[in-house]
Amino acid sequence: MPMGMSTSQVSKMLKDPVCGMSVEESKAAAVRKHGEQRFGFCSTHCVDQFDANPEQYLEAQAASCCHGSDDAPQVKYEAGDQRIFTCPMHPEVRQASPGSCPICGMALEPEAPSLEEDTTELRAMSKRFRVAALLSLPILVIAMGDMILPGEPVHSILGQLWSNWIELLLATGVIFYAGWPLLTRGVASVKQRSPNMFTLIALGVGVAYFVSVVAVLAPGWFPETVRNEHGGVPLYFEAAAVIVALALLGQVLEARARSQAGGAIRALLELAPATALRVEGEREIEVPLADVMTGDVLRVRPGEKIPLDGVVLEGSSSVDESMLTGEPIPVAKTEGDELVGGTVNGTGSLLLKATSVGDETLLARIIGMVAQAQRSRAPVQALVDRVSAWFVPIVLLIAVLAFGVWMLVGPEPRMSFAILAAVSVLIIACPCALGLATPMSIMVGTGRGAGAGVLFRNAEAMQSLRLVDTLVLDKTGTLTEGASSLTQIHAAPGFTRDQVLRLAAGLEKGSEHPLAAAILRAAQRDELELPKIEGFDSVTGKGVIGRCSEGELALGNLGLLMAQGVATPQLPDEVEAWRDEGATLIFLAVGGQFAGALGVADPIKASTAEALADLHRFGLRLVMLTGDNERTARAVAAKLKIDEVIADALPEDKVAVVERLQSEGRLVAMAGDGINDSPALARADVGIAMGSGTDVAMETADVTLLGGDLRGIARARKLSVATMQNIRANLFFAFAYNAAGVPIAAGVLYPWTGALLSPMIAAAAMSLSSVSVILNALRLRRVSLEA
């Protein structure tokens, strides 16, 4: 099922209500909002028509997009039916149909990811390559058979004239059928004044072919000094044909590698089922996933994938969320719990109320982030672009100089040597490997990260993360679970543990304080029967009071107990120690007598200590930046061996801390999960959002860790280092081939060794450089990201 891009990462596709076209929001002529619906307009003409009579189009839209329910009408999600195609190397190139990039000539790719693999380019290039290979083989036999086989069998059987014409006919088929896409891209590059690898291929092939055609049609134009012993003039059909075949082979390998690199996107898309079981009264109807709307009730049977994000209305089960967290242990789900589309239901049956559909689901946003990152450009690409801008003109100049030098001082036949040298320079210098060096590594690297639960928003974040020397960490939800839980209970003499918990939970049942939920969950877990509370009252800043059959109750801090005339309790040392472990103490009094204490804490995630140890090994300075009180923050920091603690921080304080660290010359990454972390995430050199946190944090951050596991930062850093090493290796391959190949192709070794590079060998070397880059980039799929 095609899935739309993330609205937080790429522009959303909106429907034009006038003409029905799907329009990208950022490219729309105008955007209008009516109620909960947003419309994008393809042109000012449609805008004017809509503004003149919006009710007409709103009614038509409602008729096609809404269905009756008890609630307000809801908008039906519809994926955009017009796909946008863009260039991986030049994302500014965008068009509504397939084609090639006018800047670099690379085949355009669909911007919106699709479950169905687009193999159009691969199939087309494979077919042309097979034709080129089949036709080039007899050309090679005719051209070189007499050199290899004794007795000059080719000349004896065919003669010079027939040999020439057969080569001409076969080469024409190779160049003008199989090589047509290469030639048209070369011509387009000249028209666009954007020379690229296809410029050089078209020039090299064109020179070799047309000089040979002239030699066949008008051999008298060539001096006797260049003829062979049979009176034949030199032909370069075999060079032109083999160059086309090898260039097409490079295109096939590139298309196949790009397809493999896109496997991560397709694997994510496959997580979403194609249909859902919608509950309508007494009926359960299987419908396409695109027809499901917010608020629909869905049945998820045992073993099925969760179709969309939602909450459990009825039932209980265990759900495999390993696609988010990487953890193989299923998570228990019951009424009120949230479900994520793409995860797998266990043995229980669930009723799900859809809360997010289409491109608003977490899975769709993940896919959008990965797709966006794969098309983004790393800052190192700027260097490649500057080099490429000068590269082709310099190669053309070298080819002209090589031709001129051979014509002036070369041995006879000078023209043959001059043409061979010029064509060889043009072919071997094709900058395809240079152009592929960065995009291929970024594409494969971001896909590898997605499979490991690490989503990079762009290539710049991937390049920058390896240089980070300071990591700022929020506490709640980042280092800790983000949800308070009852960790300890102390019962005073004359009271029992269950009695303390039961009475405390009875009081907290009427409270809205965040700590109340932790106490109630503990009582529900122990299946305690709660007392009936009368006279409940909340004392601001202190706690709650009430009464039950067992007497007057007071639950809160020491100030509340003192206000109720309860003697200050003498707490055991182990209870006092709870504070140093990061717990908040709550005291219970019954009938004016101290009854016990409860410790509520936000527990540290099981993976946090291991993750921070890994990050320390990387040499990072760790800073805890939290809004919690000093004593609790320092207790947590001591356990985790954090280098610096900054407590009682407001959102603006967090931004100031990040700026202060940056002013000290540090490259800062910030990890957080809440809305209050978003300003600091945006200000940091690299913002890291915990995937278990808020959408705002994920939209602001450069990196998102699915499942909220801090070990993902270590994985992300290792991937950043591996990807940049891979890019540097690719650039070395690209520059090394050209640095060594161009002078050799020009003939600098000839005076000492008598060696002159054949255009066919030059074409093979050009293709080999691209293959080297592609194979090296694909190694990232197997790189280990574990510490």
Tab-separated table of N, CA, C and O in Angstrom, residues 156-257:
chain	number	residue	atom	x	y	z
A	156	SER	N	40.061	-12.833	-44.413
A	156	SER	CA	39.987	-13.845	-45.473
A	156	SER	C	38.550	-14.163	-45.828
A	156	SER	O	38.227	-14.393	-46.991
A	157	ILE	N	37.659	-14.187	-44.822
A	157	ILE	CA	36.262	-14.558	-45.060
A	157	ILE	C	35.435	-13.371	-45.538
A	157	ILE	O	34.684	-13.473	-46.516
A	158	LEU	N	35.558	-12.240	-44.884
A	158	LEU	CA	34.679	-11.099	-45.158
A	158	LEU	C	35.303	-10.068	-46.090
A	158	LEU	O	34.586	-9.377	-46.831
A	159	GLY	N	36.597	-9.909	-46.015
A	159	GLY	CA	37.235	-8.849	-46.765
A	159	GLY	C	37.092	-7.512	-46.040
A	159	GLY	O	36.266	-7.354	-45.134
A	160	GLN	N	37.884	-6.523	-46.451
A	160	GLN	CA	37.902	-5.240	-45.741
A	160	GLN	C	36.580	-4.488	-45.879
A	160	GLN	O	36.048	-3.940	-44.919
A	161	LEU	N	35.985	-4.483	-47.071
A	161	LEU	CA	34.776	-3.698	-47.297
A	161	LEU	C	33.604	-4.220	-46.468
A	161	LEU	O	32.914	-3.455	-45.790
A	162	TRP	N	33.363	-5.544	-46.558
A	162	TRP	CA	32.241	-6.114	-45.799
A	162	TRP	C	32.466	-5.977	-44.293
A	162	TRP	O	31.517	-5.742	-43.531
A	163	SER	N	33.691	-6.140	-43.870
A	163	SER	CA	33.988	-5.979	-42.435
A	163	SER	C	33.610	-4.586	-41.958
A	163	SER	O	32.983	-4.413	-40.897
A	164	ASN	N	33.994	-3.584	-42.758
A	164	ASN	CA	33.696	-2.201	-42.376
A	164	ASN	C	32.193	-1.956	-42.273
A	164	ASN	O	31.706	-1.335	-41.321
A	165	TRP	N	31.441	-2.440	-43.280
A	165	TRP	CA	29.992	-2.171	-43.292
A	165	TRP	C	29.252	-2.944	-42.188
A	165	TRP	O	28.286	-2.440	-41.601
A	166	ILE	N	29.673	-4.151	-41.914
A	166	ILE	CA	29.039	-4.910	-40.826
A	166	ILE	C	29.280	-4.217	-39.491
A	166	ILE	O	28.372	-4.072	-38.673
A	167	GLU	N	30.521	-3.769	-39.280
A	167	GLU	CA	30.821	-3.032	-38.047
A	167	GLU	C	29.958	-1.773	-37.948
A	167	GLU	O	29.418	-1.444	-36.876
A	168	LEU	N	29.818	-1.061	-39.074
A	168	LEU	CA	29.023	0.168	-39.071
A	168	LEU	C	27.570	-0.117	-38.685
A	168	LEU	O	26.986	0.583	-37.850
A	169	LEU	N	26.975	-1.142	-39.298
A	169	LEU	CA	25.573	-1.454	-39.020
A	169	LEU	C	25.378	-1.889	-37.561
A	169	LEU	O	24.436	-1.428	-36.890
A	170	LEU	N	26.229	-2.768	-37.093
A	170	LEU	CA	26.090	-3.242	-35.713
A	170	LEU	C	26.328	-2.113	-34.715
A	170	LEU	O	25.593	-1.970	-33.726
A	171	ALA	N	27.332	-1.295	-34.955
A	171	ALA	CA	27.641	-0.195	-34.036
A	171	ALA	C	26.524	0.833	-34.016
A	171	ALA	O	26.214	1.416	-32.966
A	172	THR	N	25.904	1.043	-35.193
A	172	THR	CA	24.780	1.983	-35.235
A	172	THR	C	23.642	1.504	-34.346
A	172	THR	O	23.013	2.292	-33.626
A	173	GLY	N	23.372	0.203	-34.358
A	173	GLY	CA	22.346	-0.349	-33.476
A	173	GLY	C	22.694	-0.180	-32.007
A	173	GLY	O	21.838	0.169	-31.182
A	174	VAL	N	23.971	-0.428	-31.689
A	174	VAL	CA	24.397	-0.278	-30.296
A	174	VAL	C	24.230	1.156	-29.830
A	174	VAL	O	23.670	1.426	-28.764
A	175	ILE	N	24.708	2.089	-30.622
A	175	ILE	CA	24.778	3.488	-30.169
A	175	ILE	C	23.420	4.167	-30.208
A	175	ILE	O	23.024	4.842	-29.257
A	176	PHE	N	22.653	3.947	-31.278
A	176	PHE	CA	21.420	4.708	-31.430
A	176	PHE	C	20.188	3.981	-30.904
A	176	PHE	O	19.105	4.565	-30.879
A	177	TYR	N	20.336	2.718	-30.503
A	177	TYR	CA	19.243	2.079	-29.767
A	177	TYR	C	19.651	1.861	-28.306
A	177	TYR	O	19.092	2.485	-27.396
A	178	ALA	N	20.639	1.013	-28.102
A	178	ALA	CA	21.023	0.694	-26.722
A	178	ALA	C	21.549	1.928	-25.992
A	178	ALA	O	21.238	2.167	-24.826
A	179	GLY	N	22.345	2.745	-26.695
A	179	GLY	CA	22.971	3.889	-26.037
A	179	GLY	C	22.176	5.176	-26.119
A	179	GLY	O	22.666	6.225	-25.669
A	180	TRP	N	20.938	5.105	-26.659
A	180	TRP	CA	20.169	6.332	-26.854
A	180	TRP	C	19.964	7.125	-25.555
A	180	TRP	O	20.127	8.356	-25.564
A	181	PRO	N	19.611	6.490	-24.415
A	181	PRO	CA	19.450	7.282	-23.180
A	181	PRO	C	20.729	7.997	-22.769
A	181	PRO	O	20.687	9.112	-22.234
A	182	LEU	N	21.876	7.381	-23.029
A	182	LEU	CA	23.144	8.019	-22.674
A	182	LEU	C	23.384	9.253	-23.539
A	182	LEU	O	23.830	10.297	-23.049
A	183	LEU	N	23.062	9.120	-24.835
A	183	LEU	CA	23.269	10.246	-25.747
A	183	LEU	C	22.322	11.396	-25.435
A	183	LEU	O	22.727	12.569	-25.438
A	184	THR	N	21.036	11.071	-25.189
A	184	THR	CA	20.077	12.140	-24.920
A	184	THR	C	20.407	12.884	-23.631
A	184	THR	O	20.234	14.102	-23.548
A	185	ARG	N	20.902	12.166	-22.642
A	185	ARG	CA	21.306	12.836	-21.396
A	185	ARG	C	22.533	13.709	-21.627
A	185	ARG	O	22.682	14.772	-21.021
A	186	GLY	N	23.419	13.240	-22.498
A	186	GLY	CA	24.579	14.067	-22.822
A	186	GLY	C	24.177	15.345	-23.535
A	186	GLY	O	24.683	16.437	-23.229
A	187	VAL	N	23.258	15.233	-24.513
A	187	VAL	CA	22.769	16.420	-25.223
A	187	VAL	C	22.051	17.362	-24.266
A	187	VAL	O	22.225	18.592	-24.308
A	188	ALA	N	21.234	16.790	-23.366
A	188	ALA	CA	20.508	17.614	-22.393
A	188	ALA	C	21.466	18.372	-21.489
A	188	ALA	O	21.220	19.531	-21.125
A	189	SER	N	22.576	17.740	-21.126
A	189	SER	CA	23.545	18.413	-20.251
A	189	SER	C	24.156	19.628	-20.938
A	189	SER	O	24.450	20.642	-20.293
A	190	VAL	N	24.346	19.536	-22.270
A	190	VAL	CA	24.881	20.682	-23.020
A	190	VAL	C	23.837	21.786	-23.098
A	190	VAL	O	24.140	22.969	-22.896
A	191	LYS	N	22.583	21.405	-23.367
A	191	LYS	CA	21.511	22.401	-23.443
A	191	LYS	C	21.324	23.113	-22.112
A	191	LYS	O	21.062	24.322	-22.068
A	192	GLN	N	21.445	22.356	-21.021
A	192	GLN	CA	21.259	22.934	-19.690
A	192	GLN	C	22.521	23.630	-19.175
A	192	GLN	O	22.518	24.207	-18.089
A	193	ARG	N	23.592	23.541	-19.966
A	193	ARG	CA	24.895	24.083	-19.551
A	193	ARG	C	25.303	23.517	-18.192
A	193	ARG	O	25.790	24.224	-17.302
A	194	SER	N	25.087	22.208	-18.055
A	194	SER	CA	25.426	21.515	-16.815
A	194	SER	C	26.178	20.239	-17.171
A	194	SER	O	25.632	19.135	-17.147
A	195	PRO	N	27.471	20.365	-17.566
A	195	PRO	CA	28.232	19.184	-17.996
A	195	PRO	C	28.337	18.145	-16.884
A	195	PRO	O	28.508	18.480	-15.723
A	196	ASN	N	28.199	16.883	-17.256
A	196	ASN	CA	28.261	15.792	-16.293
A	196	ASN	C	28.857	14.563	-16.953
A	196	ASN	O	29.402	14.651	-18.063
A	197	MET	N	28.711	13.412	-16.291
A	197	MET	CA	29.316	12.193	-16.819
A	197	MET	C	28.776	11.855	-18.209
A	197	MET	O	29.502	11.343	-19.066
A	198	PHE	N	27.493	12.141	-18.473
A	198	PHE	CA	26.912	11.811	-19.769
A	198	PHE	C	27.433	12.729	-20.869
A	198	PHE	O	27.433	12.355	-22.040
A	199	THR	N	27.878	13.914	-20.500
A	199	THR	CA	28.524	14.801	-21.484
A	199	THR	C	29.767	14.118	-22.043
A	199	THR	O	29.983	14.074	-23.263
A	200	LEU	N	30.573	13.585	-21.140
A	200	LEU	CA	31.829	12.946	-21.553
A	200	LEU	C	31.565	11.652	-22.312
A	200	LEU	O	32.255	11.342	-23.292
A	201	ILE	N	30.579	10.861	-21.854
A	201	ILE	CA	30.262	9.616	-22.558
A	201	ILE	C	29.791	9.919	-23.980
A	201	ILE	O	30.239	9.299	-24.947
A	202	ALA	N	28.855	10.875	-24.101
A	202	ALA	CA	28.330	11.216	-25.425
A	202	ALA	C	29.432	11.734	-26.344
A	202	ALA	O	29.483	11.377	-27.533
A	203	LEU	N	30.326	12.572	-25.811
A	203	LEU	CA	31.428	13.097	-26.631
A	203	LEU	C	32.380	11.976	-27.056
A	203	LEU	O	32.763	11.880	-28.235
A	204	GLY	N	32.759	11.126	-26.084
A	204	GLY	CA	33.700	10.049	-26.401
A	204	GLY	C	33.136	9.085	-27.421
A	204	GLY	O	33.794	8.739	-28.417
A	205	VAL	N	31.901	8.644	-27.210
A	205	VAL	CA	31.255	7.709	-28.131
A	205	VAL	C	31.026	8.393	-29.487
A	205	VAL	O	31.268	7.799	-30.548
A	206	GLY	N	30.560	9.645	-29.435
A	206	GLY	CA	30.273	10.354	-30.684
A	206	GLY	C	31.504	10.539	-31.543
A	206	GLY	O	31.464	10.319	-32.766
A	207	VAL	N	32.621	10.946	-30.921
A	207	VAL	CA	33.866	11.133	-31.695
A	207	VAL	C	34.309	9.818	-32.316
A	207	VAL	O	34.630	9.744	-33.514
A	208	ALA	N	34.324	8.734	-31.504
A	208	ALA	CA	34.777	7.437	-32.016
A	208	ALA	C	33.875	6.946	-33.143
A	208	ALA	O	34.353	6.413	-34.158
A	209	TYR	N	32.562	7.122	-33.002
A	209	TYR	CA	31.622	6.608	-34.010
A	209	TYR	C	31.690	7.418	-35.301
A	209	TYR	O	31.820	6.856	-36.402
A	210	PHE	N	31.607	8.731	-35.209
A	210	PHE	CA	31.509	9.537	-36.427
A	210	PHE	C	32.825	9.577	-37.199
A	210	PHE	O	32.821	9.659	-38.439
A	211	VAL	N	33.946	9.521	-36.503
A	211	VAL	CA	35.223	9.404	-37.227
A	211	VAL	C	35.252	8.092	-38.001
A	211	VAL	O	35.712	8.028	-39.162
A	212	SER	N	34.712	7.030	-37.386
A	212	SER	CA	34.682	5.725	-38.051
A	212	SER	C	33.725	5.737	-39.235
A	212	SER	O	33.994	5.120	-40.277
A	213	VAL	N	32.590	6.405	-39.089
A	213	VAL	CA	31.633	6.501	-40.203
A	213	VAL	C	32.276	7.215	-41.390
A	213	VAL	O	32.134	6.780	-42.552
A	214	VAL	N	32.984	8.283	-41.122
A	214	VAL	CA	33.680	8.996	-42.196
A	214	VAL	C	34.710	8.080	-42.861
A	214	VAL	O	34.862	8.076	-44.090
A	215	ALA	N	35.373	7.273	-42.027
A	215	ALA	CA	36.385	6.372	-42.584
A	215	ALA	C	35.774	5.331	-43.509
A	215	ALA	O	36.392	4.921	-44.499
A	216	VAL	N	34.523	4.897	-43.192
A	216	VAL	CA	33.854	3.906	-44.045
A	216	VAL	C	33.304	4.563	-45.318
A	216	VAL	O	33.445	4.033	-46.419
A	217	LEU	N	32.666	5.718	-45.153
A	217	LEU	CA	32.008	6.363	-46.282
A	217	LEU	C	32.969	7.139	-47.176
A	217	LEU	O	32.751	7.247	-48.385
A	218	ALA	N	34.043	7.700	-46.603
A	218	ALA	CA	34.982	8.507	-47.393
A	218	ALA	C	36.405	8.170	-46.993
A	218	ALA	O	37.123	8.999	-46.424
A	219	PRO	N	36.842	6.931	-47.287
A	219	PRO	CA	38.198	6.526	-46.863
A	219	PRO	C	39.298	7.354	-47.521
A	219	PRO	O	40.405	7.444	-46.994
A	220	GLY	N	38.990	7.988	-48.630
A	220	GLY	CA	40.005	8.778	-49.313
A	220	GLY	C	40.449	9.987	-48.515
A	220	GLY	O	41.490	10.583	-48.820
A	221	TRP	N	39.658	10.397	-47.530
A	221	TRP	CA	40.033	11.555	-46.717
A	221	TRP	C	41.203	11.249	-45.787
A	221	TRP	O	41.791	12.169	-45.224
A	222	PHE	N	41.512	9.965	-45.614
A	222	PHE	CA	42.548	9.573	-44.670
A	222	PHE	C	43.857	9.305	-45.416
A	222	PHE	O	43.855	8.643	-46.464
A	223	PRO	N	44.972	9.826	-44.916
A	223	PRO	CA	46.265	9.637	-45.599
A	223	PRO	C	46.697	8.179	-45.566
A	223	PRO	O	46.254	7.382	-44.737
A	224	GLU	N	47.609	7.848	-46.507
A	224	GLU	CA	48.125	6.483	-46.595
A	224	GLU	C	48.836	6.056	-45.315
A	224	GLU	O	48.891	4.868	-44.981
A	225	THR	N	49.379	7.026	-44.588
A	225	THR	CA	50.179	6.690	-43.407
A	225	THR	C	49.354	6.049	-42.301
A	225	THR	O	49.917	5.397	-41.410
A	226	VAL	N	48.034	6.216	-42.334
A	226	VAL	CA	47.213	5.645	-41.267
A	226	VAL	C	46.567	4.328	-41.685
A	226	VAL	O	45.861	3.705	-40.892
A	227	ARG	N	46.762	3.877	-42.937
A	227	ARG	CA	46.110	2.662	-43.413
A	227	ARG	C	46.898	1.419	-42.999
A	227	ARG	O	48.101	1.471	-42.784
A	228	ASN	N	46.164	0.293	-42.930
A	228	ASN	CA	46.834	-0.965	-42.600
A	228	ASN	C	47.360	-1.617	-43.871
A	228	ASN	O	47.245	-1.065	-44.973
A	229	GLU	N	47.905	-2.825	-43.718
A	229	GLU	CA	48.531	-3.482	-44.868
A	229	GLU	C	47.532	-3.860	-45.947
A	229	GLU	O	47.909	-4.135	-47.088
A	230	HIS	N	46.241	-3.889	-45.603
A	230	HIS	CA	45.193	-4.201	-46.591
A	230	HIS	C	44.566	-2.936	-47.165
A	230	HIS	O	43.600	-3.017	-47.923
A	231	GLY	N	45.102	-1.787	-46.792
A	231	GLY	CA	44.584	-0.533	-47.296
A	231	GLY	C	43.404	0.007	-46.514
A	231	GLY	O	42.802	1.004	-46.929
A	232	GLY	N	43.064	-0.654	-45.439
A	232	GLY	CA	41.932	-0.219	-44.636
A	232	GLY	C	42.300	0.946	-43.733
A	232	GLY	O	43.432	1.048	-43.245
A	233	VAL	N	41.320	1.827	-43.486
A	233	VAL	CA	41.539	2.969	-42.604
A	233	VAL	C	41.140	2.567	-41.177
A	233	VAL	O	40.349	1.644	-40.980
A	234	PRO	N	41.665	3.255	-40.169
A	234	PRO	CA	41.355	2.870	-38.780
A	234	PRO	C	39.894	3.142	-38.420
A	234	PRO	O	39.332	4.191	-38.766
A	235	LEU	N	39.277	2.164	-37.760
A	235	LEU	CA	37.903	2.287	-37.276
A	235	LEU	C	37.886	2.152	-35.752
A	235	LEU	O	38.704	1.424	-35.172
A	236	TYR	N	36.925	2.832	-35.156
A	236	TYR	CA	36.809	2.793	-33.681
A	236	TYR	C	35.403	2.355	-33.251
A	236	TYR	O	34.941	2.686	-32.169
A	237	PHE	N	34.741	1.597	-34.138
A	237	PHE	CA	33.397	1.132	-33.806
A	237	PHE	C	33.405	0.252	-32.554
A	237	PHE	O	32.490	0.320	-31.731
A	238	GLU	N	34.439	-0.609	-32.466
A	238	GLU	CA	34.464	-1.509	-31.301
A	238	GLU	C	34.624	-0.725	-30.004
A	238	GLU	O	34.017	-1.055	-28.980
A	239	ALA	N	35.413	0.368	-30.047
A	239	ALA	CA	35.578	1.194	-28.852
A	239	ALA	C	34.262	1.864	-28.478
A	239	ALA	O	33.837	1.840	-27.315
A	240	ALA	N	33.569	2.451	-29.490
A	240	ALA	CA	32.307	3.123	-29.215
A	240	ALA	C	31.270	2.152	-28.672
A	240	ALA	O	30.543	2.445	-27.714
A	241	ALA	N	31.170	0.952	-29.279
A	241	ALA	CA	30.168	-0.026	-28.863
A	241	ALA	C	30.446	-0.544	-27.456
A	241	ALA	O	29.533	-0.655	-26.628
A	242	VAL	N	31.693	-0.871	-27.184
A	242	VAL	CA	32.028	-1.419	-25.858
A	242	VAL	C	31.866	-0.338	-24.791
A	242	VAL	O	31.453	-0.630	-23.663
A	243	ILE	N	32.197	0.899	-25.119
A	243	ILE	CA	31.995	1.993	-24.161
A	243	ILE	C	30.512	2.087	-23.776
A	243	ILE	O	30.163	2.200	-22.604
A	244	VAL	N	29.631	2.016	-24.782
A	244	VAL	CA	28.192	2.059	-24.500
A	244	VAL	C	27.778	0.880	-23.631
A	244	VAL	O	27.040	1.031	-22.643
A	245	ALA	N	28.254	-0.313	-23.977
A	245	ALA	CA	27.885	-1.509	-23.206
A	245	ALA	C	28.348	-1.393	-21.757
A	245	ALA	O	27.593	-1.710	-20.823
A	246	LEU	N	29.578	-0.943	-21.553
A	246	LEU	CA	30.090	-0.837	-20.190
A	246	LEU	C	29.394	0.286	-19.414
A	246	LEU	O	29.145	0.158	-18.208
A	247	ALA	N	29.079	1.392	-20.107
A	247	ALA	CA	28.346	2.474	-19.429
A	247	ALA	C	26.954	1.999	-19.012
A	247	ALA	O	26.481	2.311	-17.912
A	248	LEU	N	26.313	1.208	-19.888
A	248	LEU	CA	25.004	0.653	-19.538
A	248	LEU	C	25.114	-0.345	-18.390
A	248	LEU	O	24.235	-0.408	-17.521
A	249	LEU	N	26.185	-1.133	-18.377
A	249	LEU	CA	26.401	-2.047	-17.256
A	249	LEU	C	26.513	-1.269	-15.943
A	249	LEU	O	25.942	-1.668	-14.916
A	250	GLY	N	27.237	-0.138	-15.994
A	250	GLY	CA	27.327	0.697	-14.800
A	250	GLY	C	25.968	1.209	-14.358
A	250	GLY	O	25.654	1.248	-13.163
A	251	GLN	N	25.110	1.585	-15.335
A	251	GLN	CA	23.761	2.052	-15.010
A	251	GLN	C	22.916	0.937	-14.398
A	251	GLN	O	22.142	1.156	-13.466
A	252	VAL	N	23.063	-0.274	-14.910
A	252	VAL	CA	22.324	-1.426	-14.362
A	252	VAL	C	22.745	-1.686	-12.923
A	252	VAL	O	21.902	-1.876	-12.029
A	253	LEU	N	24.041	-1.696	-12.670
A	253	LEU	CA	24.534	-1.956	-11.316
A	253	LEU	C	24.098	-0.848	-10.366
A	253	LEU	O	23.743	-1.103	-9.207
A	254	GLU	N	24.126	0.387	-10.865
A	254	GLU	CA	23.698	1.506	-10.022
A	254	GLU	C	22.213	1.401	-9.674
A	254	GLU	O	21.810	1.580	-8.518
A	255	ALA	N	21.389	1.107	-10.693
A	255	ALA	CA	19.948	0.985	-10.446
A	255	ALA	C	19.652	-0.160	-9.491
A	255	ALA	O	18.790	-0.061	-8.608
A	256	ARG	N	20.374	-1.263	-9.640
A	256	ARG	CA	20.161	-2.407	-8.741
A	256	ARG	C	20.588	-2.058	-7.327
A	256	ARG	O	19.920	-2.426	-6.352
A	257	ALA	N	21.696	-1.346	-7.187
A	257	ALA	CA	22.166	-0.968	-5.849
A	257	ALA	C	21.202	0.006	-5.189
A	257	ALA	O	20.930	-0.088	-3.988
